[in-house]
Amino acid sequence: MEISVETSGATDDRETGARGTDQRAQEEQVIRGFHPGDRAGFFETVKQVAATEVPAPKASPFRFEFSAEAADHNTTILERYDFDLAKVIDDSPG
């Protein structure tokens, strides 16, 4: 099993702890898989996943508070998408 992820181009120098920018910005990184019982392979995969940079999600278009204003705001957003929550989520950044 392999997992393919895009990286932001940042590299991590484990010996010096320095962070730098790789010249290959936006290269694809392949995370190797492992077989059941392969402890070393499992640990290596966990390290690769943990080291993968993931962009922070953007703010939701919805307001998560218990108020009439939030309800009106959220209803307006849903009306724009014909009350299709999946479309709102797909169209929202991050």
Short mmCIF file of the C-alpha atoms (twelve columns), coordinates in Angstrom:
data_MODEL
# 
_entry.id   MODEL 
# 
loop_
_atom_site.group_PDB 
_atom_site.id 
_atom_site.type_symbol 
_atom_site.label_atom_id 
_atom_site.label_alt_id 
_atom_site.label_comp_id 
_atom_site.label_asym_id 
_atom_site.label_seq_id 
_atom_site.Cartn_x 
_atom_site.Cartn_y 
_atom_site.Cartn_z 
_atom_site.pdbx_PDB_model_num 
ATOM 1  C CA . MET A 1  0.000   0.000  0.000  1 
ATOM 2  C CA . GLU A 2  1.329   3.434  -0.920 1 
ATOM 3  C CA . ILE A 3  -0.115  6.838  -0.125 1 
ATOM 4  C CA . SER A 4  0.694   9.783  -2.350 1 
ATOM 5  C CA . VAL A 5  0.716   13.317 -0.914 1 
ATOM 6  C CA . GLU A 6  1.837   16.709 -2.149 1 
ATOM 7  C CA . THR A 7  4.341   18.546 -0.039 1 
ATOM 8  C CA . SER A 8  4.809   22.277 0.238  1 
ATOM 9  C CA . GLY A 9  8.479   22.002 -0.561 1 
ATOM 10 C CA . ALA A 10 9.649   22.541 3.009  1 
ATOM 11 C CA . THR A 11 12.323  20.167 4.203  1 
ATOM 12 C CA . ASP A 12 13.299  19.187 7.700  1 
ATOM 13 C CA . ASP A 13 16.961  18.616 8.547  1 
ATOM 14 C CA . ARG A 14 16.742  16.173 11.477 1 
ATOM 15 C CA . GLU A 15 20.387  16.536 12.515 1 
ATOM 16 C CA . THR A 16 20.480  20.325 12.774 1 
ATOM 17 C CA . GLY A 17 16.773  20.918 13.349 1 
ATOM 18 C CA . ALA A 18 16.895  23.592 10.639 1 
ATOM 19 C CA . ARG A 19 13.916  24.178 8.351  1 
ATOM 20 C CA . GLY A 20 14.538  25.113 4.755  1 
ATOM 21 C CA . THR A 21 12.786  25.346 1.427  1 
ATOM 22 C CA . ASP A 22 13.395  22.603 -1.076 1 
ATOM 23 C CA . GLN A 23 13.943  23.745 -4.662 1 
ATOM 24 C CA . ARG A 24 11.276  21.301 -5.760 1 
ATOM 25 C CA . ALA A 25 8.284   23.223 -4.413 1 
ATOM 26 C CA . GLN A 26 5.118   21.139 -4.686 1 
ATOM 27 C CA . GLU A 27 6.754   17.774 -5.368 1 
ATOM 28 C CA . GLU A 28 4.826   14.585 -4.756 1 
ATOM 29 C CA . GLN A 29 5.919   12.433 -1.828 1 
ATOM 30 C CA . VAL A 30 5.099   8.734  -1.705 1 
ATOM 31 C CA . ILE A 31 4.496   7.327  1.742  1 
ATOM 32 C CA . ARG A 32 5.532   3.702  1.769  1 
ATOM 33 C CA . GLY A 33 3.164   1.131  3.164  1 
ATOM 34 C CA . PHE A 34 3.827   -1.836 5.422  1 
ATOM 35 C CA . HIS A 35 2.609   -5.388 5.912  1 
ATOM 36 C CA . PRO A 36 0.784   -6.561 9.048  1 
ATOM 37 C CA . GLY A 37 3.335   -7.491 11.690 1 
ATOM 38 C CA . ASP A 38 6.076   -5.318 10.141 1 
ATOM 39 C CA . ARG A 39 6.794   -3.139 13.182 1 
ATOM 40 C CA . ALA A 40 9.709   -1.268 11.603 1 
ATOM 41 C CA . GLY A 41 7.684   -0.581 8.442  1 
ATOM 42 C CA . PHE A 42 4.724   0.572  10.514 1 
ATOM 43 C CA . PHE A 43 6.907   2.918  12.558 1 
ATOM 44 C CA . GLU A 44 8.527   4.324  9.400  1 
ATOM 45 C CA . THR A 45 5.100   4.959  7.859  1 
ATOM 46 C CA . VAL A 46 3.925   6.730  11.022 1 
ATOM 47 C CA . LYS A 47 7.061   8.925  10.952 1 
ATOM 48 C CA . GLN A 48 6.442   9.809  7.292  1 
ATOM 49 C CA . VAL A 49 2.799   10.680 7.923  1 
ATOM 50 C CA . ALA A 50 3.693   12.755 11.002 1 
ATOM 51 C CA . ALA A 51 6.340   14.682 9.039  1 
ATOM 52 C CA . THR A 52 3.990   15.490 6.146  1 
ATOM 53 C CA . GLU A 53 2.990   19.149 6.094  1 
ATOM 54 C CA . VAL A 54 -0.715  19.787 5.775  1 
ATOM 55 C CA . PRO A 55 -2.169  23.255 5.221  1 
ATOM 56 C CA . ALA A 56 -4.342  24.594 8.030  1 
ATOM 57 C CA . PRO A 57 -8.041  24.565 7.171  1 
ATOM 58 C CA . LYS A 58 -9.698  27.866 6.350  1 
ATOM 59 C CA . ALA A 59 -12.525 29.328 8.393  1 
ATOM 60 C CA . SER A 60 -15.965 27.823 7.899  1 
ATOM 61 C CA . PRO A 61 -18.604 29.967 6.209  1 
ATOM 62 C CA . PHE A 62 -20.969 28.951 9.015  1 
ATOM 63 C CA . ARG A 63 -21.234 30.531 12.431 1 
ATOM 64 C CA . PHE A 64 -21.150 28.029 15.267 1 
ATOM 65 C CA . GLU A 65 -22.994 29.832 18.012 1 
ATOM 66 C CA . PHE A 66 -26.455 29.655 19.473 1 
ATOM 67 C CA . SER A 67 -28.011 32.953 18.386 1 
ATOM 68 C CA . ALA A 68 -30.662 34.277 16.031 1 
ATOM 69 C CA . GLU A 69 -27.992 36.141 14.062 1 
ATOM 70 C CA . ALA A 70 -25.982 32.967 13.508 1 
ATOM 71 C CA . ALA A 71 -29.113 31.082 12.465 1 
ATOM 72 C CA . ASP A 72 -30.013 33.813 9.953  1 
ATOM 73 C CA . HIS A 73 -26.457 33.892 8.624  1 
ATOM 74 C CA . ASN A 74 -26.285 30.109 8.226  1 
ATOM 75 C CA . THR A 75 -29.720 29.994 6.591  1 
ATOM 76 C CA . THR A 76 -28.627 32.641 4.078  1 
ATOM 77 C CA . ILE A 77 -25.584 30.572 3.166  1 
ATOM 78 C CA . LEU A 78 -27.673 27.441 2.728  1 
ATOM 79 C CA . GLU A 79 -30.237 29.321 0.612  1 
ATOM 80 C CA . ARG A 80 -27.469 30.347 -1.797 1 
ATOM 81 C CA . TYR A 81 -26.759 26.646 -2.358 1 
ATOM 82 C CA . ASP A 82 -30.413 25.551 -2.524 1 
ATOM 83 C CA . PHE A 83 -30.012 24.014 0.960  1 
ATOM 84 C CA . ASP A 84 -27.442 21.500 -0.325 1 
ATOM 85 C CA . LEU A 85 -24.893 21.213 2.483  1 
ATOM 86 C CA . ALA A 86 -22.563 19.066 0.352  1 
ATOM 87 C CA . LYS A 87 -22.285 21.899 -2.204 1 
ATOM 88 C CA . VAL A 88 -21.461 24.408 0.544  1 
ATOM 89 C CA . ILE A 89 -18.741 22.140 1.886  1 
ATOM 90 C CA . ASP A 90 -17.317 21.436 -1.581 1 
ATOM 91 C CA . ASP A 91 -17.257 25.146 -2.415 1 
ATOM 92 C CA . SER A 92 -15.682 26.212 0.877  1 
ATOM 93 C CA . PRO A 93 -11.912 26.694 1.046  1 
ATOM 94 C CA . GLY A 94 -9.855  24.247 3.069  1 
# 
